[in-house]
Short mmCIF file of C-alpha atoms and ligand atoms in Angstrom, two decimals:
data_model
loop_
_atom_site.label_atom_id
_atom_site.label_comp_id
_atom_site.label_asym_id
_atom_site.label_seq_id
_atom_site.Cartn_x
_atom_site.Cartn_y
_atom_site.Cartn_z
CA UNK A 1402 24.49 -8.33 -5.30
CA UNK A 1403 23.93 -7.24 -2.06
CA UNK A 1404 21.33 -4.38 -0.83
CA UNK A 1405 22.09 -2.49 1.84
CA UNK A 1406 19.89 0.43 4.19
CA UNK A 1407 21.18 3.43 3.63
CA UNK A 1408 20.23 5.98 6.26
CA UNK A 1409 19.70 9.41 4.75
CA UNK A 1410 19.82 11.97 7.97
CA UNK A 1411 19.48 15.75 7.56
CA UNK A 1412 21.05 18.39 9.16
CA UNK A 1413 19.51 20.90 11.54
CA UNK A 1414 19.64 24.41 9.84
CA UNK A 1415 21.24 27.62 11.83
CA UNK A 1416 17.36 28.84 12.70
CA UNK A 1417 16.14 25.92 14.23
CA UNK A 1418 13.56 26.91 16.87
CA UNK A 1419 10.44 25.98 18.60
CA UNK A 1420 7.53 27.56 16.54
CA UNK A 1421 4.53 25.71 18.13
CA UNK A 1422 4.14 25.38 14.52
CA UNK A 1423 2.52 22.03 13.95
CA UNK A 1424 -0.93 21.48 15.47
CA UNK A 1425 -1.70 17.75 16.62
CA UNK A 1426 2.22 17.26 17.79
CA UNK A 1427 2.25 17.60 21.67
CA UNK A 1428 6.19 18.41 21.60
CA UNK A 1429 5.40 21.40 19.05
CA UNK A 1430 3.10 22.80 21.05
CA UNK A 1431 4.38 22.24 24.60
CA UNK A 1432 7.51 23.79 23.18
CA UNK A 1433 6.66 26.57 21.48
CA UNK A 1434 8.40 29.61 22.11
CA UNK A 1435 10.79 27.76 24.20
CA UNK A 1436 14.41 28.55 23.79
CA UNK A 1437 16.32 26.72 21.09
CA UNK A 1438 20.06 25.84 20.71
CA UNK A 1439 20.77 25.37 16.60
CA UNK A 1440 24.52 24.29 17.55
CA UNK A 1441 23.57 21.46 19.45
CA UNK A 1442 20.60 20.32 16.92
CA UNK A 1443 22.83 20.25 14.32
CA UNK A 1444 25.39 17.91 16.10
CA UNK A 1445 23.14 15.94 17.84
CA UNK A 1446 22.05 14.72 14.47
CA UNK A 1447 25.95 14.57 13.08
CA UNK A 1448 26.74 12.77 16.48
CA UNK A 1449 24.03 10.48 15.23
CA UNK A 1450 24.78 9.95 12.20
CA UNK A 1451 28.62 9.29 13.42
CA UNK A 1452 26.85 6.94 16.50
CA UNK A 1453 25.50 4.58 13.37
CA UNK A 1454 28.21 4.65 11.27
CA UNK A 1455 30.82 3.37 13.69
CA UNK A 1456 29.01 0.73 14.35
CA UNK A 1457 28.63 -0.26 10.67
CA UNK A 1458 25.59 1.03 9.25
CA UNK A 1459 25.09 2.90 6.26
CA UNK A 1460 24.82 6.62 6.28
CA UNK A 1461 24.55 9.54 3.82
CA UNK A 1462 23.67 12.81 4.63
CA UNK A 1463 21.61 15.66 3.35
CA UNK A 1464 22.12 19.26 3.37
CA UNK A 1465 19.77 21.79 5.49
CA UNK A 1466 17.58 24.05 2.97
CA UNK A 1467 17.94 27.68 3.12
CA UNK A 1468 16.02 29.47 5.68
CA UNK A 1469 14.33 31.85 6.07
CA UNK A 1470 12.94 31.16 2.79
CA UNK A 1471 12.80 34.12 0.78
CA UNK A 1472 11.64 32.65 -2.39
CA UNK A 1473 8.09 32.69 -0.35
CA UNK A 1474 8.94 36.02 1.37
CA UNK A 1475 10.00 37.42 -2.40
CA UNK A 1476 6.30 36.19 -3.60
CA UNK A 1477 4.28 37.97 -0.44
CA UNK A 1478 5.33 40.99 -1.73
CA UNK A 1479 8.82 41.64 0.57
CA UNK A 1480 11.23 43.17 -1.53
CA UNK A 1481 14.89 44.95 -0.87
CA UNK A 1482 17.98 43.36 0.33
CA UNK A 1483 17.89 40.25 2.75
CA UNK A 1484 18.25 42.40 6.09
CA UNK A 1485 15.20 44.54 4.62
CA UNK A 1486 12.90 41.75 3.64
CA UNK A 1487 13.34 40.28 7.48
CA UNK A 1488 13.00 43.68 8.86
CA UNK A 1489 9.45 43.83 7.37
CA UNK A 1490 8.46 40.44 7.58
CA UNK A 1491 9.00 40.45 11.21
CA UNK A 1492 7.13 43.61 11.89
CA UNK A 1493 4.40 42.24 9.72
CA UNK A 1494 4.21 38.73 9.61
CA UNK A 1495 6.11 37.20 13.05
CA UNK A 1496 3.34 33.82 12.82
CA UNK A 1497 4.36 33.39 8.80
CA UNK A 1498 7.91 34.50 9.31
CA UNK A 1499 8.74 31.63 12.04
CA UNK A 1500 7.15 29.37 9.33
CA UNK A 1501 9.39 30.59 6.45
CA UNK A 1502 12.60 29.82 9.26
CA UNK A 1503 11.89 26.88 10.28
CA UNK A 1504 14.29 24.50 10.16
CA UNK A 1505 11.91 21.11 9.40
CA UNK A 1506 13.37 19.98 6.74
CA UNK A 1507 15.62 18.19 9.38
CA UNK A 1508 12.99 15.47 9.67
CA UNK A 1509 13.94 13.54 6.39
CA UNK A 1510 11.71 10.89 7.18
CA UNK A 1511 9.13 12.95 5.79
CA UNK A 1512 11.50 14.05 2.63
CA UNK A 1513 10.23 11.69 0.35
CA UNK A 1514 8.61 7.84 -0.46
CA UNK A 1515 11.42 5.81 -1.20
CA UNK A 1516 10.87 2.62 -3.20
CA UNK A 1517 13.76 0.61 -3.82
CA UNK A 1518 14.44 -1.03 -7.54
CA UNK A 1519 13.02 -4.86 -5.87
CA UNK A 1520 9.72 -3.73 -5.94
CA UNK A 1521 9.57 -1.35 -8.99
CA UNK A 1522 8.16 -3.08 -12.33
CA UNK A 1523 10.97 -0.96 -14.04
CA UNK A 1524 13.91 -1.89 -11.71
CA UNK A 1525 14.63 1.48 -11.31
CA UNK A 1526 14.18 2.23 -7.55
CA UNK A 1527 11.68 5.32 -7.31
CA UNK A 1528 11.73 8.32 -4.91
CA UNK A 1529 8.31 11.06 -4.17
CA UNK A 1530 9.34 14.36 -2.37
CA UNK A 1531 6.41 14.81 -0.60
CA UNK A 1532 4.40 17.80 -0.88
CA UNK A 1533 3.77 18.07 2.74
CA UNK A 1534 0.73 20.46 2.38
CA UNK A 1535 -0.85 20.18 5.80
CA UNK A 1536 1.77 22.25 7.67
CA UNK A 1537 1.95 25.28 5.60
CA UNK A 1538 5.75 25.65 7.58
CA UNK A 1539 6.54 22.16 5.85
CA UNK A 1540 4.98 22.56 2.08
CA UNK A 1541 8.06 25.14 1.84
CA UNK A 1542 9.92 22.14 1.91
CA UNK A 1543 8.85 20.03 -1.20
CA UNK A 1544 10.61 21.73 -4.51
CA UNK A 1545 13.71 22.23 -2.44
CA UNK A 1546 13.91 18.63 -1.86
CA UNK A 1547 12.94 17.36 -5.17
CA UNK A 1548 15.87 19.73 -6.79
CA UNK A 1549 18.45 18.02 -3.72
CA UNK A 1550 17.15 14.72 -4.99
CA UNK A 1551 17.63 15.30 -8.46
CA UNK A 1552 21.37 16.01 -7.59
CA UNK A 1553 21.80 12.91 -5.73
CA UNK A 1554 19.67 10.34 -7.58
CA UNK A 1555 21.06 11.58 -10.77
CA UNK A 1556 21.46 8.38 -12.97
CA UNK A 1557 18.69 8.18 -14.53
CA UNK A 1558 19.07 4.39 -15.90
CA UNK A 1559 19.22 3.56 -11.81
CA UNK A 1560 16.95 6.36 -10.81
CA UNK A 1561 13.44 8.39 -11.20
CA UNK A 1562 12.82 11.27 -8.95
CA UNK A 1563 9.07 12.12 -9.45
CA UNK A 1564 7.97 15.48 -8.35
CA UNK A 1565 6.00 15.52 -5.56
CA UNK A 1566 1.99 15.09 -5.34
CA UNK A 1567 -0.12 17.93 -6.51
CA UNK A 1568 -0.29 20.73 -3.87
CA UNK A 1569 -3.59 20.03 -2.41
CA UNK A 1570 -5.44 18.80 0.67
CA UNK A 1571 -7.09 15.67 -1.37
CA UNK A 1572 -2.79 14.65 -1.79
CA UNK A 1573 -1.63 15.44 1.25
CA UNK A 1574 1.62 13.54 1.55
CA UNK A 1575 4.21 13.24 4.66
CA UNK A 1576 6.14 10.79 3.08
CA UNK A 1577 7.87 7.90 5.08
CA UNK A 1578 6.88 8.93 8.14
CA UNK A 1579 3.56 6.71 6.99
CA UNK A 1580 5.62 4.56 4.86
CA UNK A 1581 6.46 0.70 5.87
CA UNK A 1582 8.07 -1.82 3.50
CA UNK A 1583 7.89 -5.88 5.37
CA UNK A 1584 10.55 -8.56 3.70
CA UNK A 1585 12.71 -11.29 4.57
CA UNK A 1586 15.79 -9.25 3.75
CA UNK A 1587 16.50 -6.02 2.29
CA UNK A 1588 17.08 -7.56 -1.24
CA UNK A 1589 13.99 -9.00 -1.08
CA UNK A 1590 10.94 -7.76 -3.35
CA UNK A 1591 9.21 -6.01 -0.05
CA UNK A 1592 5.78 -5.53 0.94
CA UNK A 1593 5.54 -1.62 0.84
CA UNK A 1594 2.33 -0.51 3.68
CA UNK A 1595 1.28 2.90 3.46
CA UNK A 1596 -0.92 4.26 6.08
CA UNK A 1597 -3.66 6.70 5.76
CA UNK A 1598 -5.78 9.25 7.90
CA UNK A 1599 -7.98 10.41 5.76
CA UNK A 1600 -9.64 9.40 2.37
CA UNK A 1601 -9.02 12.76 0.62
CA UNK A 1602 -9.84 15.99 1.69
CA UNK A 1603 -9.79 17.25 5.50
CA UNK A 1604 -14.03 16.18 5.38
CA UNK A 1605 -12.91 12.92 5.65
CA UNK A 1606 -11.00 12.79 8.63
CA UNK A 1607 -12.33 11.23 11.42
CA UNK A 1608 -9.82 12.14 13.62
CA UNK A 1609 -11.43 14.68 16.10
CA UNK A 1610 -8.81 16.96 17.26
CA UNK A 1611 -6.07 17.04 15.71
CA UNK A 1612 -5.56 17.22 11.46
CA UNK A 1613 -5.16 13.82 9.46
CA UNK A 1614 -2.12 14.43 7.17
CA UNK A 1615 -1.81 11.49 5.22
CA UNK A 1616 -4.69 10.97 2.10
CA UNK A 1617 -5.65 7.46 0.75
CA UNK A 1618 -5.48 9.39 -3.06
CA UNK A 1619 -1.56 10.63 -2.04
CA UNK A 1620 -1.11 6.80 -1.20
CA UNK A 1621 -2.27 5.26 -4.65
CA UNK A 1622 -0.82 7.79 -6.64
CA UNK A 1623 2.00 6.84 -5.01
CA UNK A 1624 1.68 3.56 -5.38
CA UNK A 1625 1.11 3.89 -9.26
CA UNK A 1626 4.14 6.37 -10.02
CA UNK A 1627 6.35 3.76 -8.59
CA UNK A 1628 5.27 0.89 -10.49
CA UNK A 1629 4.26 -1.13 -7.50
CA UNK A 1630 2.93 -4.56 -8.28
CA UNK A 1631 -0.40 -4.45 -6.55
CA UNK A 1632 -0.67 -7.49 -4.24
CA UNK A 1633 3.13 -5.83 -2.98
CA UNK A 1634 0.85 -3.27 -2.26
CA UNK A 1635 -1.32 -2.87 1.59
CA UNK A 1636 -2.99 0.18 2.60
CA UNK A 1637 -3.88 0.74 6.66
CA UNK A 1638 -6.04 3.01 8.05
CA UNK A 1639 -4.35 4.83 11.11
CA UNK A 1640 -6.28 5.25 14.11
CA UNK A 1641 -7.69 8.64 14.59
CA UNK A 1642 -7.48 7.48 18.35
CA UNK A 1643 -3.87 7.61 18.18
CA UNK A 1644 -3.81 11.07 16.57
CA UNK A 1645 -5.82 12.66 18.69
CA UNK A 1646 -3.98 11.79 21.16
CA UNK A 1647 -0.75 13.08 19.26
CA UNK A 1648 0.93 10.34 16.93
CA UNK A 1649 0.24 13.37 13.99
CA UNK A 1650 2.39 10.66 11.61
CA UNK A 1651 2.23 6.99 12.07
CA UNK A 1652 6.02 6.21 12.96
CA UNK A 1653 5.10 7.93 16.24
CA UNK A 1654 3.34 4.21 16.94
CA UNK A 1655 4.80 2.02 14.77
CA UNK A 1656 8.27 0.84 12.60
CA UNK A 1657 9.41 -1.84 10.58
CA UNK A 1658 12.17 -3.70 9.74
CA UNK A 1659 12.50 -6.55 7.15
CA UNK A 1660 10.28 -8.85 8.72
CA UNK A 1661 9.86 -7.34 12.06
CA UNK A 1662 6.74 -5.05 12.81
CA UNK A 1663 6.75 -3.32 16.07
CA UNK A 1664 4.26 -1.41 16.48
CA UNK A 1665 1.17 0.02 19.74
CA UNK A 1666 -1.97 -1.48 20.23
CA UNK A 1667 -3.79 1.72 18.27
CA UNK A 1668 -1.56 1.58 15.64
CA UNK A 1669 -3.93 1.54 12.79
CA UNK A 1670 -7.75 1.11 12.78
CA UNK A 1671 -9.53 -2.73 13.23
CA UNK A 1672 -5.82 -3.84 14.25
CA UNK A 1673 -6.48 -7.22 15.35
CA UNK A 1674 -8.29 -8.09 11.81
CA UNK A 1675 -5.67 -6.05 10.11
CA UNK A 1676 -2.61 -7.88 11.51
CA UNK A 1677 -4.13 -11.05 10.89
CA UNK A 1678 -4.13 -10.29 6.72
CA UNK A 1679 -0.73 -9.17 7.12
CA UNK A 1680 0.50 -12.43 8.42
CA UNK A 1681 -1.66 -14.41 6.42
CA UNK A 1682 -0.27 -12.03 3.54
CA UNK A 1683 3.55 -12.59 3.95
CA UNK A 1684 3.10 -16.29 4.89
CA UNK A 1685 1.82 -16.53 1.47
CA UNK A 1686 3.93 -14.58 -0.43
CA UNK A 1687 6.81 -15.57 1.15
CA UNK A 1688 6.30 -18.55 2.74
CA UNK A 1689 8.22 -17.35 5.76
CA UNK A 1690 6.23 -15.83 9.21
CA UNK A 1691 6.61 -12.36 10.09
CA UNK A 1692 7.51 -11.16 13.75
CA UNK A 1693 4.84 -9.07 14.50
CA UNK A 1694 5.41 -7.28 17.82
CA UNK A 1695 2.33 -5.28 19.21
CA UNK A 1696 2.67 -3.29 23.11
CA UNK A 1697 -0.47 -3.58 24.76
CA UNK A 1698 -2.08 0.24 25.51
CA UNK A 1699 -1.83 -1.35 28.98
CA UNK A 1700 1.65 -2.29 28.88
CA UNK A 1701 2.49 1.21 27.57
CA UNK A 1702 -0.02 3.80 27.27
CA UNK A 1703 -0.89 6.06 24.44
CA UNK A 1704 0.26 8.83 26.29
CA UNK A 1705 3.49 7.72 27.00
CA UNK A 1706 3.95 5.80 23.56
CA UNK A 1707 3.89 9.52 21.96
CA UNK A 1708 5.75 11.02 24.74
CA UNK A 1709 8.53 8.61 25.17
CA UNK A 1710 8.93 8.26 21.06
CA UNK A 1711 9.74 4.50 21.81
CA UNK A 1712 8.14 3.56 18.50
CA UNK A 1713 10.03 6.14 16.62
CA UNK A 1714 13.32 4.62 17.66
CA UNK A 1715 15.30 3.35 14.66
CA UNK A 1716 15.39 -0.75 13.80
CA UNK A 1717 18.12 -2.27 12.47
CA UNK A 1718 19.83 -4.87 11.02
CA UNK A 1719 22.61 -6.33 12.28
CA UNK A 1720 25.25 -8.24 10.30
CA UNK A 1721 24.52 -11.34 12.44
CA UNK A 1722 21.04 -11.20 11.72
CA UNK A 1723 19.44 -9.36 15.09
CA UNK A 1724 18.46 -5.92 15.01
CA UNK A 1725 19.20 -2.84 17.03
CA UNK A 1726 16.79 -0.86 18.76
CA UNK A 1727 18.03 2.95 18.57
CA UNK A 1728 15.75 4.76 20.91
CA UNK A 1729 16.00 8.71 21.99
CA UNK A 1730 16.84 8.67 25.76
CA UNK A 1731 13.43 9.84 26.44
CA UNK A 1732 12.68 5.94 26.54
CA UNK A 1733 14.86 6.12 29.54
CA UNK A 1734 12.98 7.91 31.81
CA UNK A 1735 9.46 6.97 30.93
CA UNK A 1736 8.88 4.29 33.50
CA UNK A 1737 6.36 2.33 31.16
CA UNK A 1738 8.79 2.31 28.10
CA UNK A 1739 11.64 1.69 29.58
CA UNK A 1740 9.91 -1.88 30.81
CA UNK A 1741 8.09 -2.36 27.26
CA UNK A 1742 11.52 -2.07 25.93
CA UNK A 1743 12.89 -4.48 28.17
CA UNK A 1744 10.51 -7.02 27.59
CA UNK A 1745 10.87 -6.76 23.69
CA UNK A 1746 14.96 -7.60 24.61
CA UNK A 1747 14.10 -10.14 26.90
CA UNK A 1748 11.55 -12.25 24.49
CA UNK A 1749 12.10 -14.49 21.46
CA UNK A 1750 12.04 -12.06 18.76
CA UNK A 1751 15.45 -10.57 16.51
CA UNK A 1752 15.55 -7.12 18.54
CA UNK A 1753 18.43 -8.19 21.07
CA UNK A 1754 19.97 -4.67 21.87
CA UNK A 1755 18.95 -1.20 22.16
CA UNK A 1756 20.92 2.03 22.33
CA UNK A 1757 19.59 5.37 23.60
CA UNK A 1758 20.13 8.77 21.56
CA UNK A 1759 19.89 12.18 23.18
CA UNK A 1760 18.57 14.00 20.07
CA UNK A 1761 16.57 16.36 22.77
CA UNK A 1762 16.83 19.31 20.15
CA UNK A 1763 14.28 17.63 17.49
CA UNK A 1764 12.76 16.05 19.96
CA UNK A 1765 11.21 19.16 21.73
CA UNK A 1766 9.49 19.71 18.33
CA UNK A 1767 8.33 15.91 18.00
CA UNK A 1768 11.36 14.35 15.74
CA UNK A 1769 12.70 11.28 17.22
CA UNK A 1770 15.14 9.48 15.48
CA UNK A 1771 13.32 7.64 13.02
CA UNK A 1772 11.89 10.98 12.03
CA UNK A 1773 15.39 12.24 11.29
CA UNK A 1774 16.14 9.27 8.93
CA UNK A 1775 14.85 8.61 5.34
CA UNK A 1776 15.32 4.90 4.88
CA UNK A 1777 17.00 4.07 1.03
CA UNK A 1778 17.62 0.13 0.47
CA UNK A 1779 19.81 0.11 -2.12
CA UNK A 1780 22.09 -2.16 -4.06
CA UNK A 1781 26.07 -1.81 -3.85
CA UNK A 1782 25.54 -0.65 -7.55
CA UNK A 1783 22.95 1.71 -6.85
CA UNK A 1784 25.24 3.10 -4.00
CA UNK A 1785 27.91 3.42 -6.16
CA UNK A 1786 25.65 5.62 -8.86
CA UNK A 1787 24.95 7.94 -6.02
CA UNK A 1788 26.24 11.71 -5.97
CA UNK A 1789 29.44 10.40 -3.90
CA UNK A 1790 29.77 13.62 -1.94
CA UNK A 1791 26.93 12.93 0.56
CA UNK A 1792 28.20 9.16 1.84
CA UNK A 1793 28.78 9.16 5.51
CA UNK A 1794 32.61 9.38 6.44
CA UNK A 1795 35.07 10.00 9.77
CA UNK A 1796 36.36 13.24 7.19
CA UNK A 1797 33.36 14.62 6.47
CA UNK A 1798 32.23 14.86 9.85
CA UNK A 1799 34.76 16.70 11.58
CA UNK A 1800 34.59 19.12 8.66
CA UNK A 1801 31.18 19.50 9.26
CA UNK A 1802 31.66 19.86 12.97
CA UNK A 1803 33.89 22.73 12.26
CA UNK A 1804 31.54 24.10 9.75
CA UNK A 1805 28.69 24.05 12.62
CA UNK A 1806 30.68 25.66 15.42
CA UNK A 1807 31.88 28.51 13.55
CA UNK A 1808 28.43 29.65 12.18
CA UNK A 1809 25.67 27.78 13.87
CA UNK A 1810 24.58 29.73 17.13
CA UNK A 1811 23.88 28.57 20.81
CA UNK A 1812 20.35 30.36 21.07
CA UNK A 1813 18.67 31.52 18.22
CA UNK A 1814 15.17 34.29 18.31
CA UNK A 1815 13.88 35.50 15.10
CA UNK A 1816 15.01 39.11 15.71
CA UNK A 1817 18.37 37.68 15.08
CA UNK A 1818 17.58 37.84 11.76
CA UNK A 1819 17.14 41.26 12.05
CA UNK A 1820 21.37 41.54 12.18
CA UNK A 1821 23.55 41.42 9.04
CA UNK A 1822 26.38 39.45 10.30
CA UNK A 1823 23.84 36.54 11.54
CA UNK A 1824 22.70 36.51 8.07
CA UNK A 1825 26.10 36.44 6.47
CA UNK A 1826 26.81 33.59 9.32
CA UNK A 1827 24.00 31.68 7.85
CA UNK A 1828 24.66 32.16 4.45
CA UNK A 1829 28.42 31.13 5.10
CA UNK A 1830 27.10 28.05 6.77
CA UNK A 1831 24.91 27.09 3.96
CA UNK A 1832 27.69 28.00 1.11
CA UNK A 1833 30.61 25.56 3.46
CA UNK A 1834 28.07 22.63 3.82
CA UNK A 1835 26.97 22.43 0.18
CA UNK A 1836 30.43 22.87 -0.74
CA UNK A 1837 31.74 20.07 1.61
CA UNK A 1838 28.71 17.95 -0.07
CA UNK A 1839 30.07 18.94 -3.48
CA UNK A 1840 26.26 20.12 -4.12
CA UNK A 1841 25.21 22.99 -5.37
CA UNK A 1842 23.10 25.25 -4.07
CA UNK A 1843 20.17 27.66 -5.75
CA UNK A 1844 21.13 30.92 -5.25
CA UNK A 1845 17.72 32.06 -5.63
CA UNK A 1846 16.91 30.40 -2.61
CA UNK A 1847 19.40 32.51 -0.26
CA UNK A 1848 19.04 35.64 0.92
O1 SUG B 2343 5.94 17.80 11.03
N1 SUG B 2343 7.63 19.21 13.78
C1 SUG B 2343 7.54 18.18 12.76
C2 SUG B 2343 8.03 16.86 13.30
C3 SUG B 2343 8.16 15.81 12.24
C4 SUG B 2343 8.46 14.48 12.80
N2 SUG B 2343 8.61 13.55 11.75
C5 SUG B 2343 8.16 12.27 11.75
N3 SUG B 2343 7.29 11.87 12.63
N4 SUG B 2343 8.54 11.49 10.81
C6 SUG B 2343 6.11 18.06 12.23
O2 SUG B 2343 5.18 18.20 13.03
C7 SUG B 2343 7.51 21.47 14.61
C8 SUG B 2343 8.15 22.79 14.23
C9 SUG B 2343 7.92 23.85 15.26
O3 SUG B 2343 6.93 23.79 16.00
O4 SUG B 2343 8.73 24.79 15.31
C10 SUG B 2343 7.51 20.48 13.44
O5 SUG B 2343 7.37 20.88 12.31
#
């Protein structure tokens, strides 16, 4: 039967804004404070979504979580009606109270691990909210996700939803964004890479400046839960070089695709040796080469790798066998990227194509494409066993569309929370999308 990629986006929430929230993500911080436009977030990533569906690729879509979040609020000690629990957590807590709005969640690369039945000793494909703990903005994000999973992953003789990692620094977990899976195909039994910063706690960082968020512990546990067969298994060491100078996850430098690995000379620590195993690796297990395509920190520069996002540009596949390169349009007008790109068109390798993406909106906060996408191989079966209401169709996104411009507005500050109707307008947002979805939403989550 045949397996497919199914591209799991998420959709901007109606408080999107620029926090400066995440430390070690140039975008964040260059940002912060800037102003934000939650309309056009929202359908840049539906225009996405739509982009990549016309042109035949597989796409589901997940709902934004509730913001602010007033679970968290409730348990600080803010009580009385939603208006009143803003009012004081404003005057009190503005830092924690842009946290508790964000609207993060929109980068589903960092949702979850995905493992796909191939590669599970149960058959069962496997999926790991992740607990996200580093960014204390982001950790708000795991139960939520792990209860949106549970709706859509449902069948339990297809699926297993674990929860996600224990909440502490020695698991940290981002999720895919460190996540790589190399195979001939996506049927294939894949070699799943996970990348590390850090071998537990923050001690063991050696990144200088900016935090390590990934753990070697998060990665085996992962690993175990979903039944991995070990020598499917390689772990890589990211280079602290490359986050300190702002590639916070490691899809900021690097992406797969079946067997293509494109990725920047500082990818991941002792490179040269590293790749070499790899290849060595796959030519053994399946004795097939993999492409392995590595920019030169002279053809491209770290600097403008993390700026330009060209490694977080979206591969793939393409019914003839070549890939697509979906970049944002920030590749455009980098000088160096724009020429890396052209030379991986113009040599013998399956990327033939690429297609720029204005998704500015997440990109001001460091979410380039590939961040907004949680990669799900899956088998037409496996498809079909999926809670149908969040497939990708022409239907659903106009009534989306519709949904955003009534309630989604064109600037958003946190004293708009502050107003009653804005809070109805977000509430009414929330209630339309799930119910377009046919998902249900926790009420105690809302306001
Ligand atoms: O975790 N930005 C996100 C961006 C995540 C990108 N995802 C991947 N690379 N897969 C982060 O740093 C900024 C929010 C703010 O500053 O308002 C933020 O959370």
């Amino acid at each position: 039967m045949t397996t497919y990629e199914v591209n799991f986006d998420c959709l901007a929430g109606p408080t999107h804004h620029f926090g400066g929230l995440s430390l070690g993500n140039l975008a964040s911080y260059k940002n912060k404070s800037r102003s934000s436009n939650p309309r056009a977030a929202a359908l840049q990533g539906l225009n996405k979504m739509k982009f990549l569906s016309d042109r035949g690729f597989k796409q589901a879509i997940l709902p934004p979580h509730p913001r602010p979040h007033f679970l968290s609020l409730k348990k600080l000690g803010f009580n009385g009606n939603a208006q009143q629990i803003c009012e004081k957590a404003l005057k009190n807590i503005p830092a924690l109270f842009s946290k508790l709005s964000s609207s993060s969640f929109m980068w589903a690369a960092n949702a979850a691990t995905f493992s796909p039945s191939i590669d599970s000793q149960d058959n069962k494909a496997h999926i790991t909210p992740a607990n996200l703990i580093t960014m204390f903005h982001r950790s708000i994000e795991a139960d939520f996700s792990q209860q949106l999973f549970q709706q859509i992953f449902s069948d339990k003789n297809k699926f297993v939803v674990h929860a996600p990692l224990p909440a502490h620094d020695i698991f940290s977990d981002e999720g895919a964004a460190n996540h790589n899976r190399l195979c001939p195909n996506h049927g294939h039994k894949g070699i799943q890479i996970f990348v590390w910063s850090k071998v537990a706690d923050s001690s063991s960082q050696k990144s200088k400046i900016f935090p390590a968020r990934q753990s070697q512990l998060a990665c085996d546990a992962l690993a175990r839960l979903h039944l991995l067969q070990q020598d499917f298994v390689i772990k890589l060491e990211q280079n602290p070089f490359a986050i300190d100078n702002g590639a916070f996850h490691n899809d900021v430098v690097a992406v797969t695709n079946e067997s293509v690995f494109l990725l920047h000379e500082y990818a991941v620590l002792d490179q040269e040796q590293k790749l070499k195993q790899l290849l060595l690796h796959y030519e053994t297990t399946y004795g097939k080469k993999i492409c392995i395509i590595e920019v030169s920190n002279q053809e491209l520069p770290i600097k403008d790798a993390v700026s330009s996002y060209l490694f977080n540009s979206q591969l793939l596949s393409k019914p003839d066998g070549n890939m697509l390169l979906f970049a944002p349009t920030d590749c455009q007008s980098n000088v160096h990227a724009k020429q890396a790109i052209k030379n991986i068109i113009d040599a013998k390798n399956p990327i033939n194509e690429c297609a720029f993406f204005d998704v500015s909106q997440s990109m001001a906060n460091g979410g380039g494409p590939a961040c907004l996408r949680l990669r799900i191989a899956l088998r037409q079966d496996e498809i079909n066993a999926l809670h149908p209401g969040i497939i990708f169709n022409d239907r659903l996104c106009a009534q989306l569309e519709s949904i955003i411009e009534r309630y989604y507005p064109t600037e958003f500050i946190l004293e708009d929370l502050l107003d009653k109707n804005f809070l109805l307008d977000c509430n009414y947002a929330l209630e339309e999308i799930y119910k377009t979805l046919d998902l249900k939403i926790l009420e105690n989550f809302l306001g």
